[in-house]
Coordinates of N, CA, C and O in Angstrom, one line a residue:
M1 N -35.2 -45.0 -11.8 CA -34.9 -45.8 -10.6 C -35.3 -47.2 -10.8 O -36.5 -47.5 -11.0
E2 N -34.3 -48.1 -10.9 CA -34.6 -49.5 -11.1 C -34.5 -50.3 -9.8 O -33.5 -50.1 -9.0
I3 N -35.5 -51.1 -9.6 CA -35.5 -52.0 -8.4 C -35.7 -53.4 -9.0 O -36.6 -53.6 -9.8
T4 N -34.8 -54.3 -8.6 CA -34.9 -55.7 -9.0 C -35.4 -56.5 -7.8 O -34.9 -56.3 -6.7
R5 N -36.4 -57.3 -8.1 CA -36.9 -58.2 -7.0 C -36.7 -59.6 -7.4 O -37.0 -60.0 -8.5
L6 N -36.4 -60.5 -6.4 CA -36.2 -61.9 -6.7 C -37.2 -62.7 -5.8 O -37.4 -62.3 -4.6
H7 N -37.7 -63.8 -6.3 CA -38.6 -64.6 -5.6 C -39.8 -63.8 -5.1 O -40.1 -63.7 -3.9
V8 N -40.5 -63.2 -6.0 CA -41.6 -62.3 -5.7 C -42.8 -63.2 -5.4 O -43.2 -64.1 -6.2
G9 N -43.5 -62.9 -4.3 CA -44.7 -63.6 -3.9 C -45.8 -62.6 -3.7 O -45.6 -61.4 -3.9
K10 N -46.9 -63.2 -3.3 CA -48.1 -62.3 -3.1 C -47.9 -61.3 -2.0 O -48.3 -60.2 -2.0
R11 N -47.2 -61.8 -0.9 CA -47.0 -60.9 0.3 C -45.7 -60.2 0.3 O -45.6 -59.1 0.9
L12 N -44.6 -60.9 -0.2 CA -43.3 -60.3 -0.1 C -42.4 -60.8 -1.1 O -42.7 -61.9 -1.8
S13 N -41.3 -60.1 -1.4 CA -40.2 -60.6 -2.2 C -39.1 -61.0 -1.2 O -38.9 -60.4 -0.2
E14 N -38.4 -62.1 -1.6 CA -37.3 -62.5 -0.7 C -36.1 -61.6 -0.8 O -35.3 -61.4 0.1
V15 N -35.9 -60.9 -2.0 CA -34.8 -60.0 -2.2 C -35.3 -58.8 -3.0 O -36.0 -58.9 -3.9
A16 N -34.7 -57.6 -2.6 CA -34.9 -56.4 -3.4 C -33.5 -55.8 -3.6 O -32.7 -55.8 -2.6
I17 N -33.2 -55.4 -4.8 CA -31.9 -54.8 -5.1 C -32.1 -53.4 -5.7 O -32.8 -53.2 -6.6
H18 N -31.4 -52.4 -5.1 CA -31.5 -51.0 -5.5 C -30.2 -50.3 -5.2 O -29.7 -50.4 -4.1
N19 N -29.7 -49.6 -6.2 CA -28.5 -48.8 -6.1 C -27.3 -49.7 -5.5 O -26.7 -49.2 -4.6
N20 N -27.2 -50.9 -6.0 CA -26.1 -51.8 -5.6 C -26.2 -52.2 -4.2 O -25.2 -52.7 -3.6
T21 N -27.4 -52.1 -3.6 CA -27.6 -52.6 -2.2 C -28.7 -53.7 -2.3 O -29.7 -53.5 -3.0
I22 N -28.4 -54.7 -1.6 CA -29.3 -55.9 -1.5 C -30.0 -56.0 -0.2 O -29.4 -55.9 0.9
Y23 N -31.3 -56.1 -0.2 CA -32.1 -56.2 1.0 C -32.8 -57.6 1.0 O -33.5 -57.9 0.1
L24 N -32.5 -58.3 2.0 CA -33.2 -59.7 2.2 C -34.4 -59.6 3.1 O -34.3 -58.9 4.1
A25 N -35.4 -60.2 2.8 CA -36.5 -60.4 3.7 C -36.0 -61.2 4.9 O -35.0 -61.9 4.8
G26 N -36.8 -61.1 6.0 CA -36.4 -62.0 7.1 C -36.4 -63.4 6.8 O -37.4 -63.9 6.2
Q27 N -35.3 -64.1 7.0 CA -35.1 -65.5 6.7 C -35.4 -66.4 7.9 O -34.9 -66.1 9.0
I28 N -36.2 -67.4 7.7 CA -36.6 -68.3 8.8 C -36.3 -69.8 8.3 O -36.1 -70.0 7.1
A29 N -36.3 -70.7 9.3 CA -36.0 -72.1 8.9 C -37.3 -72.7 8.4 O -38.4 -72.4 8.9
E30 N -37.2 -73.6 7.4 CA -38.4 -74.3 7.0 C -38.6 -75.5 7.9 O -39.7 -75.9 8.1
D31 N -37.5 -76.1 8.4 CA -37.6 -77.3 9.3 C -37.6 -76.8 10.7 O -36.6 -76.6 11.3
T32 N -38.8 -76.5 11.2 CA -38.9 -76.0 12.6 C -38.9 -77.0 13.6 O -39.1 -76.7 14.8
T33 N -38.6 -78.3 13.3 CA -38.5 -79.3 14.3 C -37.1 -79.2 14.9 O -36.8 -79.8 15.9
Q34 N -36.2 -78.4 14.3 CA -34.8 -78.3 14.8 C -34.7 -77.3 16.0 O -35.6 -76.5 16.1
G35 N -33.7 -77.5 16.8 CA -33.4 -76.5 17.8 C -32.8 -75.3 17.3 O -32.7 -75.1 16.0
I36 N -32.3 -74.4 18.1 CA -31.8 -73.1 17.7 C -30.5 -73.3 16.8 O -30.3 -72.6 15.8
V37 N -29.7 -74.3 17.1 CA -28.5 -74.5 16.3 C -28.9 -74.9 14.9 O -28.4 -74.3 13.9
G38 N -29.8 -75.8 14.7 CA -30.2 -76.3 13.4 C -30.9 -75.2 12.7 O -30.7 -75.0 11.5
Q39 N -31.8 -74.5 13.3 CA -32.6 -73.4 12.6 C -31.6 -72.3 12.2 O -31.7 -71.8 11.1
T40 N -30.7 -71.9 13.1 CA -29.8 -70.9 12.7 C -28.9 -71.3 11.5 O -28.7 -70.5 10.6
R41 N -28.4 -72.5 11.5 CA -27.6 -73.0 10.4 C -28.4 -73.0 9.1 O -27.9 -72.6 8.1
E42 N -29.7 -73.4 9.2 CA -30.5 -73.4 8.0 C -30.8 -72.0 7.5 O -30.7 -71.7 6.3
V43 N -31.1 -71.1 8.4 CA -31.3 -69.7 8.0 C -30.1 -69.1 7.4 O -30.2 -68.4 6.3
L44 N -28.9 -69.3 7.9 CA -27.7 -68.7 7.3 C -27.4 -69.4 6.0 O -26.9 -68.7 5.1
G45 N -27.8 -70.6 5.8 CA -27.8 -71.2 4.4 C -28.7 -70.5 3.4 O -28.3 -70.3 2.3
H46 N -29.9 -70.1 3.9 CA -30.8 -69.3 3.0 C -30.1 -68.0 2.7 O -30.1 -67.5 1.5
V47 N -29.5 -67.3 3.7 CA -28.8 -66.1 3.4 C -27.7 -66.2 2.4 O -27.6 -65.5 1.4
D48 N -26.9 -67.3 2.6 CA -25.8 -67.5 1.6 C -26.3 -67.7 0.2 O -25.8 -67.1 -0.8
R49 N -27.4 -68.5 0.0 CA -28.0 -68.8 -1.3 C -28.5 -67.5 -1.9 O -28.3 -67.2 -3.1
L50 N -29.3 -66.7 -1.2 CA -29.9 -65.5 -1.7 C -28.9 -64.4 -2.0 O -29.0 -63.8 -3.1
L51 N -27.8 -64.3 -1.2 CA -26.8 -63.3 -1.5 C -26.1 -63.7 -2.8 O -25.8 -62.9 -3.6
M52 N -25.8 -65.0 -2.9 CA -25.1 -65.5 -4.1 C -25.9 -65.2 -5.4 O -25.5 -64.7 -6.4
E53 N -27.2 -65.5 -5.3 CA -28.1 -65.2 -6.4 C -28.2 -63.8 -6.7 O -28.4 -63.4 -7.9
A54 N -28.1 -62.9 -5.7 CA -28.2 -61.5 -6.0 C -26.8 -60.8 -6.3 O -26.7 -59.6 -6.5
G55 N -25.8 -61.6 -6.4 CA -24.5 -61.1 -6.8 C -23.6 -60.6 -5.7 O -22.8 -59.7 -5.8
S56 N -23.7 -61.3 -4.5 CA -22.9 -60.9 -3.3 C -22.6 -62.1 -2.5 O -22.7 -63.2 -3.0
D57 N -22.0 -61.9 -1.3 CA -21.8 -62.9 -0.4 C -21.7 -62.3 1.0 O -21.8 -61.1 1.2
K58 N -21.4 -63.2 2.0 CA -21.4 -62.7 3.4 C -20.3 -61.7 3.7 O -20.4 -61.0 4.7
T59 N -19.3 -61.6 2.9 CA -18.3 -60.6 3.2 C -18.7 -59.2 2.9 O -18.1 -58.2 3.2
C60 N -19.9 -59.1 2.2 CA -20.4 -57.8 1.8 C -21.6 -57.3 2.6 O -22.3 -56.4 2.3
I61 N -21.9 -58.0 3.7 CA -23.0 -57.6 4.6 C -22.7 -56.3 5.2 O -21.7 -56.1 5.9
L62 N -23.7 -55.4 5.1 CA -23.6 -54.1 5.7 C -24.3 -54.0 7.0 O -23.9 -53.2 7.9
S63 N -25.3 -54.8 7.2 CA -26.1 -54.7 8.4 C -26.9 -56.0 8.6 O -27.3 -56.6 7.7
C64 N -27.0 -56.4 9.9 CA -27.7 -57.6 10.2 C -28.6 -57.4 11.4 O -28.2 -56.9 12.4
Q65 N -29.9 -57.9 11.3 CA -30.8 -57.8 12.5 C -31.2 -59.3 12.8 O -31.7 -60.0 11.8
I66 N -31.0 -59.7 14.0 CA -31.4 -61.1 14.4 C -32.5 -61.0 15.4 O -32.3 -60.3 16.4
Y67 N -33.5 -61.7 15.2 CA -34.6 -61.8 16.1 C -34.7 -63.3 16.6 O -34.7 -64.2 15.8
I68 N -34.6 -63.4 17.9 CA -34.7 -64.8 18.5 C -35.9 -64.8 19.4 O -36.2 -63.8 20.1
A69 N -36.6 -66.0 19.4 CA -37.8 -66.1 20.2 C -37.6 -66.1 21.7 O -38.4 -65.6 22.5
D70 N -36.4 -66.5 22.1 CA -36.1 -66.6 23.6 C -34.6 -66.4 23.7 O -33.8 -67.1 23.2
M71 N -34.2 -65.4 24.6 CA -32.8 -65.1 24.8 C -32.0 -66.2 25.4 O -30.8 -66.2 25.3
K72 N -32.7 -67.2 25.9 CA -32.0 -68.4 26.4 C -31.2 -69.1 25.2 O -30.3 -69.8 25.5
D73 N -31.6 -68.8 24.0 CA -31.0 -69.4 22.8 C -29.9 -68.5 22.2 O -29.3 -68.9 21.2
F74 N -29.6 -67.4 22.9 CA -28.6 -66.5 22.4 C -27.2 -67.1 22.1 O -26.6 -67.0 21.1
E75 N -26.8 -67.9 23.1 CA -25.5 -68.5 23.0 C -25.4 -69.6 21.9 O -24.5 -69.6 21.1
G76 N -26.5 -70.4 21.8 CA -26.5 -71.4 20.7 C -26.6 -70.7 19.3 O -25.9 -71.2 18.4
M77 N -27.3 -69.7 19.2 CA -27.4 -68.9 17.9 C -26.0 -68.4 17.6 O -25.5 -68.5 16.5
N78 N -25.4 -67.7 18.6 CA -24.0 -67.1 18.4 C -23.0 -68.2 18.0 O -22.0 -67.9 17.3
E79 N -23.1 -69.4 18.6 CA -22.2 -70.5 18.3 C -22.2 -70.7 16.7 O -21.1 -70.8 16.1
V80 N -23.3 -70.8 16.2 CA -23.5 -71.0 14.7 C -23.0 -69.8 13.9 O -22.3 -69.9 13.0
W81 N -23.4 -68.6 14.4 CA -23.0 -67.4 13.7 C -21.5 -67.2 13.7 O -21.0 -66.9 12.7
D82 N -20.9 -67.5 14.8 CA -19.4 -67.3 14.9 C -18.7 -68.2 13.9 O -17.6 -67.8 13.4
D83 N -19.2 -69.4 13.7 CA -18.6 -70.3 12.8 C -18.9 -69.9 11.3 O -18.1 -70.2 10.4
W84 N -20.0 -69.2 11.1 CA -20.4 -68.8 9.7 C -19.8 -67.5 9.3 O -19.4 -67.4 8.1
V85 N -19.8 -66.5 10.1 CA -19.5 -65.1 9.7 C -18.1 -65.1 9.2 O -17.2 -65.8 9.7
A86 N -17.9 -64.2 8.2 CA -16.5 -64.1 7.6 C -15.6 -63.4 8.5 O -15.9 -62.2 8.9
S87 N -14.5 -64.0 8.8 CA -13.5 -63.4 9.7 C -13.0 -62.0 9.1 O -12.8 -61.9 7.9
S88 N -12.9 -61.0 9.9 CA -12.6 -59.6 9.5 C -13.6 -59.0 8.6 O -13.3 -57.9 8.1
H89 N -14.8 -59.6 8.5 CA -15.9 -59.0 7.7 C -17.1 -59.0 8.6 O -18.3 -59.0 8.1
T90 N -17.0 -59.0 9.9 CA -18.2 -59.0 10.8 C -19.0 -57.7 10.6 O -18.4 -56.7 10.8
P91 N -20.3 -57.9 10.3 CA -21.1 -56.7 10.1 C -21.6 -56.1 11.4 O -21.7 -56.7 12.4
P92 N -22.1 -54.8 11.3 CA -22.8 -54.3 12.4 C -24.1 -55.2 12.6 O -24.6 -55.6 11.6
R93 N -24.4 -55.4 13.9 CA -25.5 -56.4 14.1 C -26.3 -56.0 15.3 O -25.7 -55.5 16.3
A94 N -27.6 -56.3 15.3 CA -28.4 -56.2 16.5 C -29.1 -57.5 16.7 O -29.5 -58.2 15.7
T95 N -29.2 -57.9 18.0 CA -30.0 -59.1 18.3 C -31.0 -58.8 19.4 O -30.6 -58.2 20.4
V96 N -32.3 -59.1 19.1 CA -33.3 -58.8 20.0 C -34.2 -60.1 20.2 O -34.3 -60.9 19.3
E97 N -34.8 -60.2 21.4 CA -35.8 -61.2 21.6 C -37.1 -60.6 21.1 O -37.5 -59.5 21.3
A98 N -37.9 -61.5 20.3 CA -39.1 -61.0 19.7 C -40.1 -62.2 19.6 O -39.7 -63.4 19.4
K99 N -41.3 -61.9 19.7 CA -42.4 -62.9 19.4 C -42.5 -63.0 17.9 O -42.9 -62.1 17.2
L100 N -42.1 -64.1 17.3 CA -42.0 -64.3 15.9 C -43.4 -64.7 15.4 O -44.2 -65.3 16.1
A101 N -43.7 -64.5 14.1 CA -45.0 -64.7 13.5 C -45.4 -66.2 13.6 O -46.6 -66.5 13.9
N102 N -44.4 -67.1 13.4 CA -44.7 -68.5 13.6 C -44.0 -69.0 14.9 O -42.8 -68.9 15.0
P103 N -44.8 -69.4 15.8 CA -44.3 -69.8 17.1 C -43.2 -70.9 17.1 O -42.4 -71.1 18.0
A104 N -43.2 -71.7 16.0 CA -42.2 -72.8 15.9 C -40.9 -72.3 15.4 O -39.9 -73.0 15.6
C105 N -40.8 -71.1 14.9 CA -39.6 -70.5 14.5 C -38.8 -69.9 15.7 O -39.4 -69.2 16.5
L106 N -37.6 -70.2 15.8 CA -36.8 -69.8 16.9 C -35.9 -68.6 16.6 O -35.4 -67.9 17.5
V107 N -35.6 -68.4 15.3 CA -34.8 -67.3 14.8 C -35.2 -66.8 13.5 O -35.7 -67.5 12.6
E108 N -35.1 -65.5 13.3 CA -35.3 -64.8 12.0 C -34.2 -63.8 11.8 O -33.8 -63.1 12.7
I109 N -33.6 -63.8 10.6 CA -32.4 -62.9 10.3 C -32.7 -62.1 9.1 O -33.2 -62.6 8.1
V110 N -32.5 -60.8 9.2 CA -32.7 -59.8 8.2 C -31.3 -59.2 7.8 O -30.5 -58.8 8.7
I111 N -31.0 -59.2 6.5 CA -29.7 -58.8 6.0 C -29.8 -57.7 5.0 O -30.7 -57.7 4.2
I112 N -28.9 -56.7 5.1 CA -28.7 -55.7 4.0 C -27.2 -55.9 3.6 O -26.3 -55.9 4.5
A113 N -27.0 -56.0 2.3 CA -25.6 -56.2 1.8 C -25.3 -55.4 0.6 O -26.3 -55.0 -0.1
A114 N -24.1 -55.2 0.3 CA -23.6 -54.5 -0.9 C -23.5 -55.6 -2.0 O -23.1 -56.7 -1.7
E115 N -23.7 -55.2 -3.3 CA -23.4 -56.1 -4.4 C -21.9 -56.2 -4.5 O -21.1 -55.3 -4.1
R116 N -21.4 -57.3 -5.0 CA -20.0 -57.4 -5.3 C -19.5 -56.7 -6.5 O -20.2 -56.5 -7.4

C-alpha cells in the first residue's frame, strides 16, 4: 500500500495520494485581509496548484466540502465558485457554516479528486 504525501509538515500534509485518489487538506487564504470574494479566489488558486502538482485538475474533483465562517458570505463565495468550477464537471458539494480555526479566515475548502 503506497501513500504519497506532498508538502509534509509537522501537523499535516497538504496532499495525500492513494489508489489514484488525491486528498487535499483544507485550503485557506494566506491573505486574510481580503473579503469572501478575495479569499475564495485565493483558496481556489491553491486548489488548482495542488491538484496540478498531484497530477490532476478541477475536472477530476470527486467531492468538495466548503466551510464558511458566516452564511451571509454564501452568495459571494458562490459567485467565485461559479466562475471557477469546470462546466459540466461540477462535483458533489456540501457547504456549511463553521467556526474556523483562524477567526480571520472566511472560507476553507476540502477537496477529494481522481488522478488524471
